[in-house]
XYZ file of C-alpha atoms in Angstrom:
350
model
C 82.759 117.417 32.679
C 79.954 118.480 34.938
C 77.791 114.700 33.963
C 81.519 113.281 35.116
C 81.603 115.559 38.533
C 77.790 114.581 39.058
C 78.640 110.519 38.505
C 82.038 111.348 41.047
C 79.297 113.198 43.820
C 76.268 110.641 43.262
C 79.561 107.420 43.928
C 80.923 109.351 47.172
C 77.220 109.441 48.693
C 76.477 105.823 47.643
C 79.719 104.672 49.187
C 78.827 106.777 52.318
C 75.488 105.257 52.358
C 76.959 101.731 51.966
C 79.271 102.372 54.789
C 76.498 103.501 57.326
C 74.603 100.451 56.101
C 77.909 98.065 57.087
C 78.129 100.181 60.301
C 74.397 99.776 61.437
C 74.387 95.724 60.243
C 77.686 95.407 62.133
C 76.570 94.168 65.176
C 73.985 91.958 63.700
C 77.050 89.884 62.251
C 79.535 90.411 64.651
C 79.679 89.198 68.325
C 82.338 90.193 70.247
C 81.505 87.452 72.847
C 83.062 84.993 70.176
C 86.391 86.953 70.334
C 87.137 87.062 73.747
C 90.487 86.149 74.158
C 91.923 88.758 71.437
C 89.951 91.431 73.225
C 91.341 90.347 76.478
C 94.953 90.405 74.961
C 94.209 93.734 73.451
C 93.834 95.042 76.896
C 96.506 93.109 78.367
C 99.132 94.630 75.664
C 98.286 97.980 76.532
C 97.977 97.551 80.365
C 100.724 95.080 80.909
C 98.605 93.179 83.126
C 96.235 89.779 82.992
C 92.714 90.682 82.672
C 89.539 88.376 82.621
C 86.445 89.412 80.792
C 83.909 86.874 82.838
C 80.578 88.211 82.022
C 78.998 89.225 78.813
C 80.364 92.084 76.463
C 77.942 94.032 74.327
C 78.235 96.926 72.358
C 76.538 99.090 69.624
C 78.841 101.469 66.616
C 76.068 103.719 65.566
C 75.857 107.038 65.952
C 78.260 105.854 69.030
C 80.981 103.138 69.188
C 79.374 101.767 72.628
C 81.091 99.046 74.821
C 79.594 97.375 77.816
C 82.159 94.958 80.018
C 80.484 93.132 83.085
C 82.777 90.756 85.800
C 86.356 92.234 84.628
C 89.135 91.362 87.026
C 92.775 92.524 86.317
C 95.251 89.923 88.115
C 97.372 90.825 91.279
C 101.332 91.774 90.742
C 102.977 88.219 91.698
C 104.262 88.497 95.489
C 101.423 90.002 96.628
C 97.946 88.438 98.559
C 95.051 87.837 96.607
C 94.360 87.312 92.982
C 93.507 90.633 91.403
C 94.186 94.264 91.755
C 91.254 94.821 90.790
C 87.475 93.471 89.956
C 84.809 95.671 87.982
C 81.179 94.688 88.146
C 80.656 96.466 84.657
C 81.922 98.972 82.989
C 80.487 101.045 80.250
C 81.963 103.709 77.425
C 80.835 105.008 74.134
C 82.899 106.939 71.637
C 81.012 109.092 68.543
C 82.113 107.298 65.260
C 82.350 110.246 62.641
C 84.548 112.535 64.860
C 87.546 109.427 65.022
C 88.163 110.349 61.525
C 89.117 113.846 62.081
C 90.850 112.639 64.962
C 88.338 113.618 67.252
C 87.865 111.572 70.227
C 84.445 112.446 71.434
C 83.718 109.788 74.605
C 80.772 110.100 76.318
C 80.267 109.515 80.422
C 82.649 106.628 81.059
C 80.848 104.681 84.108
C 81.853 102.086 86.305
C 79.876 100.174 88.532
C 80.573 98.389 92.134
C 84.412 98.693 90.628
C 86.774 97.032 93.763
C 90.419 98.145 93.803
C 93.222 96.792 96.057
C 96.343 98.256 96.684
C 99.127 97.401 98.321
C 102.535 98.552 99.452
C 105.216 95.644 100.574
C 107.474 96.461 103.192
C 110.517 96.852 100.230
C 108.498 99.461 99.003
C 106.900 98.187 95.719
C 103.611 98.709 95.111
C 101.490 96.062 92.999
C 100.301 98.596 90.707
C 103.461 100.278 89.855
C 104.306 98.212 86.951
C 100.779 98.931 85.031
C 101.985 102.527 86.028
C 105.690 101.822 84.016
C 103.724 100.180 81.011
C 102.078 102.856 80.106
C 104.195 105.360 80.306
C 106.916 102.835 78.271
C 106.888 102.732 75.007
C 110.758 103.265 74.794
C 111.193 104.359 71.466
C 108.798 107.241 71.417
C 105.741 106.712 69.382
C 102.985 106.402 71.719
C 103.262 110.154 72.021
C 104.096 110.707 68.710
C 100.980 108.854 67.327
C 98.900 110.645 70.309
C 100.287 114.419 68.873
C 97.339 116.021 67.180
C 94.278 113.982 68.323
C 91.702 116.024 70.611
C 90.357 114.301 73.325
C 87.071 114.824 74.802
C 85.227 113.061 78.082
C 81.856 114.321 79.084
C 82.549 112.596 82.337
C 83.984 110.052 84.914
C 81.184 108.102 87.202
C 81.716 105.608 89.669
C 79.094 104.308 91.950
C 79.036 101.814 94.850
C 82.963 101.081 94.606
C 85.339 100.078 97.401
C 89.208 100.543 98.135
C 91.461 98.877 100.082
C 95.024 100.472 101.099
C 97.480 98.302 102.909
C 101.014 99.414 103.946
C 102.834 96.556 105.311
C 105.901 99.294 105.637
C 103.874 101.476 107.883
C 101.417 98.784 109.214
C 98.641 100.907 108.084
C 95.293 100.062 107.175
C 92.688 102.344 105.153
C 89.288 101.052 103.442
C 86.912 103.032 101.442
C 83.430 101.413 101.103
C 80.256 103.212 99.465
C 82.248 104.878 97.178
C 80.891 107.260 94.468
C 83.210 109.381 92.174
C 81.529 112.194 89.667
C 83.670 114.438 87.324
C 82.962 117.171 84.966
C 83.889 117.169 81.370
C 87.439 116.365 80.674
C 89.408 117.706 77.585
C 93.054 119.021 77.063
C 93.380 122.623 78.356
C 90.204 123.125 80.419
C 90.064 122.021 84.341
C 88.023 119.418 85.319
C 85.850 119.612 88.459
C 85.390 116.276 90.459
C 83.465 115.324 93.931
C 84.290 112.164 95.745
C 82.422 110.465 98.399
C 82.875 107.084 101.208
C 82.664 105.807 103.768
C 86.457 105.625 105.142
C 87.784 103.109 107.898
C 91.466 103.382 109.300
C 91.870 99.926 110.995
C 94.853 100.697 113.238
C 93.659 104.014 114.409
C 90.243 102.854 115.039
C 89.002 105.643 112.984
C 85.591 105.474 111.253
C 83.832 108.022 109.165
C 82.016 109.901 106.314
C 84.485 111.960 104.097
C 83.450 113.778 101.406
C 85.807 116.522 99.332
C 85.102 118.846 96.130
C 88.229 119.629 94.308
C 89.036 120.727 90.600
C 92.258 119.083 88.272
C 94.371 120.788 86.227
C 96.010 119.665 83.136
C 95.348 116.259 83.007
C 95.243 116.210 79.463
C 98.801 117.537 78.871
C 102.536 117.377 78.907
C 102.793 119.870 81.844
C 101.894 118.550 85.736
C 98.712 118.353 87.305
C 97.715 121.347 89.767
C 94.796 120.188 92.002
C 92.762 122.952 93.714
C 90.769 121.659 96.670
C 87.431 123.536 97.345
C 86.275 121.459 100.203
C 87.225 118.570 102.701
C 85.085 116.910 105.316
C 85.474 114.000 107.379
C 82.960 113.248 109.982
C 82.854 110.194 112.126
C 84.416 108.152 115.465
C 87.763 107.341 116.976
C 88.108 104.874 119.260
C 84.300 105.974 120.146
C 85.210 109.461 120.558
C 82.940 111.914 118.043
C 85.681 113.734 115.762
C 85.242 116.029 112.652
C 88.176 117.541 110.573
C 87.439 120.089 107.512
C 89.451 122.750 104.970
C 86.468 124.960 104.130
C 89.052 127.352 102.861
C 90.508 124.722 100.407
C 94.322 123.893 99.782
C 96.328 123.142 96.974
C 98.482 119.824 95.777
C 100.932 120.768 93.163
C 102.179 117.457 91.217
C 105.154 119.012 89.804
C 106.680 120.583 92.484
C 105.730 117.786 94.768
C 103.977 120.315 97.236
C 100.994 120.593 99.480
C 99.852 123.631 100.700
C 96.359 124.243 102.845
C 96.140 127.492 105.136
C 93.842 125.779 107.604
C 92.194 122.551 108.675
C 90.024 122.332 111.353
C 89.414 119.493 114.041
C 87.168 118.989 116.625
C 88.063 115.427 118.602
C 85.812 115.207 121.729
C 85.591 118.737 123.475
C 88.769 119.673 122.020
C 88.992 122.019 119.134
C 92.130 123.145 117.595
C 93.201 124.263 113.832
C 97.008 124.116 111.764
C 98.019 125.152 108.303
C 99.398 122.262 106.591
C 102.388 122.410 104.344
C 103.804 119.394 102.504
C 106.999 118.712 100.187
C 108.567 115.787 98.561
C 105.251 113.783 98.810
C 106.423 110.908 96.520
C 109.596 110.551 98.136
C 110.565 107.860 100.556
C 110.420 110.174 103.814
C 107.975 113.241 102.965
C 107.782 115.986 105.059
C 104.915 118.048 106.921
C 104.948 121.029 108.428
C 102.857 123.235 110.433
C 101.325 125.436 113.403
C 98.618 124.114 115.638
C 96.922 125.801 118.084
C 94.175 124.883 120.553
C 91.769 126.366 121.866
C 91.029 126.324 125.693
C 88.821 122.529 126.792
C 88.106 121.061 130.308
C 90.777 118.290 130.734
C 88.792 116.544 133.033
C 86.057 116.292 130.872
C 88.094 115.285 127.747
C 89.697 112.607 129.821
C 86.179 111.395 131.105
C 85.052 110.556 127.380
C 87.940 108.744 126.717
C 86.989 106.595 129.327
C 88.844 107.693 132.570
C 88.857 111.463 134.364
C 90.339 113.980 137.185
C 89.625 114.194 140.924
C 90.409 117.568 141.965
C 89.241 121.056 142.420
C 91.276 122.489 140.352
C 89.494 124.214 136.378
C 91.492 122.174 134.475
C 91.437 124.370 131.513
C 93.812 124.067 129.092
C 94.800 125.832 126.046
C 98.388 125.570 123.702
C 100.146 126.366 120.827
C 103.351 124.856 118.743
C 105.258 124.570 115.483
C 105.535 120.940 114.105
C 106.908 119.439 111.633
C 106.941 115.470 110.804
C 109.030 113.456 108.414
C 108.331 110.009 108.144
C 107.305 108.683 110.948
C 109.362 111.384 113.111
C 107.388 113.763 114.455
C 108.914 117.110 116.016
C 107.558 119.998 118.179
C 109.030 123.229 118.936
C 107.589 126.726 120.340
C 105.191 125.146 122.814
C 103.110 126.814 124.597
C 100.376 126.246 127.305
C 97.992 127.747 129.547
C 96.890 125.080 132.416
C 94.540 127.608 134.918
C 96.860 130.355 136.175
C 99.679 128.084 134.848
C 101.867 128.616 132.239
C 104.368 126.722 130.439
């Protein structure tokens, strides 16, 4: 018995040994270049969308499974312009091999590289990335989640460098471009937050806004059934509007609740030429077709005359022209509402 449990121990290791051998000769043998168009399908089953693999794929399975994917493109939604929703200049990820068999899904720093996304929203309403959105969370019959019960899932990381974003409403006629921007999160796994910082250069065509924006801000549950909780640590914006120097920040951080469909920060701050003013924001039904926003600004005494000369024009009188105000408002869709004004112009009061 023990010479037959000694054969049984000295077969397992040789059959372990073999398989690290077949692992390590692997790529030797196999080039995933030649097998481009399965790959490509692969991706397009589980994405729902058209993508192109144009440049080279490589890729190593020992101690990691590691994938490299340079000049991917994933094609537009039909009825909108352009030709992809998005083009990646390359994209890397590694996985550790041993863990997968316990179910263990140990991925290293997932990093993409001058990635270009472009959104848009038609004036109907649809959005040409909502139906990647509906594919993966299909699966009618209920065994994507079933076969995802029970495995652990482990990022170190998220990093994206030199990327750009383009936003265009055609409902709202609005305009917003991200350029220079670099994305950075902490490790991600199911149960623990996940801190992220994000980074760009931001450009609002219609309002003629240009400027740095930078925000800190940590993610709740994203690995799990319940709805993510974002707590926002930090949000600057520094830049030009129309040529006129403006800054807006939330030192004091804010919170966007997923699953109540809620935004709540207790103050942001704003300095827009000489004028200075501050307003709790308060949002609800943010997905909805007409969300809401809510608040009270107030504003802190400024010259008018010299506010009006930096905007390009100004006041010919004697007069102090300082003026100072406070009101409640509230907007929904594009309606906005004041109520409770008040103002201080000199000894005048309104």
């Amino acid at each position: 018995m023990r010479k037959l449990f000694k054969w049984f121990i000295g077969l397992i290791v040789i059959v372990a040994l073999l398989l690290v051998l077949a692992v390590l000769l692997l790529p030797v043998f196999f080039d995933p270049n030649d097998h481009k168009p399965e790959i490509q399908q692969a991706v397009q089953n589980q994405i729902g969308r058209e993508v192109s693999l144009n440049g080279p794929i490589g890729w190593s399975v020992f101690p990691w499974v590691a994938i490299e994917l340079n000049d991917v493109s994933v094609a537009n939604e039909q009825g909108f312009s352009g030709d992809s929703l998005a083009d990646i200049g390359k994209l890397s990820a590694r996985v550790k091999l041993l863990p997968l068999l316990k179910k263990d899904i140990q991925v290293d720093t997932v990093e993409l590289k001058q990635p270009g996304i472009h959104l848009q929203v038609a004036k109907s309403g649809q959005t040409n990335w909502q139906s990647i959105m509906d594919h993966l969370a299909g699966d009618k019959d209920g065994t994507q989640s079933d076969e995802s019960s029970g495995i652990d899932i482990n990022i170190q990381g998220i990093m994206i460098s030199d990327g750009t974003l383009n936003y265009r409403d055609a409902a709202a006629g609005s305009t917003l471009q991200l350029a220079d921007l670099n994305f950075s999160s902490s490790a991600i796994s199911a149960g623990k937050p996940a801190e992220m910082s994000l980074s760009a250069q931001l450009e609002m065509v219609e309002s003629q806004l240009q400027a740095e924006i930078s925000t800190d801000f940590v993610v709740n549950n994203l690995i799990s059934d319940q709805a993510m909780v974002v707590d926002i640590n930090s949000l600057d914006l520094s830049g030009e509007m129309g040529d006129v120097p403006l800054k807006v920040n939330a030192t004091n951080g804010g919170q966007l609740d997923l699953g109540q469909d809620t935004l709540q920060i207790p103050e942001i701050k704003m300095d827009y030429a000489n004028i200075s003013m501050s307003t709790p924001v308060t949002g609800k039904q943010l997905s909805g077709q007409n969300p809401s926003y809510s608040g009270k600004v107030k504003i802190s005494s400024f010259n008018v005359a010299d506010f009006l000369q930096q905007l390009g024009s100004g006041l010919d009188n004697k007069a102090d022209n300082q003026l100072s105000a406070s009101t409640d408002w509230s907007m929904r869709g594009p309606v906005l509402s004041l109520s409770n004004l008040k103002a201080q112009l000199d000894d005048s009061e309104l």
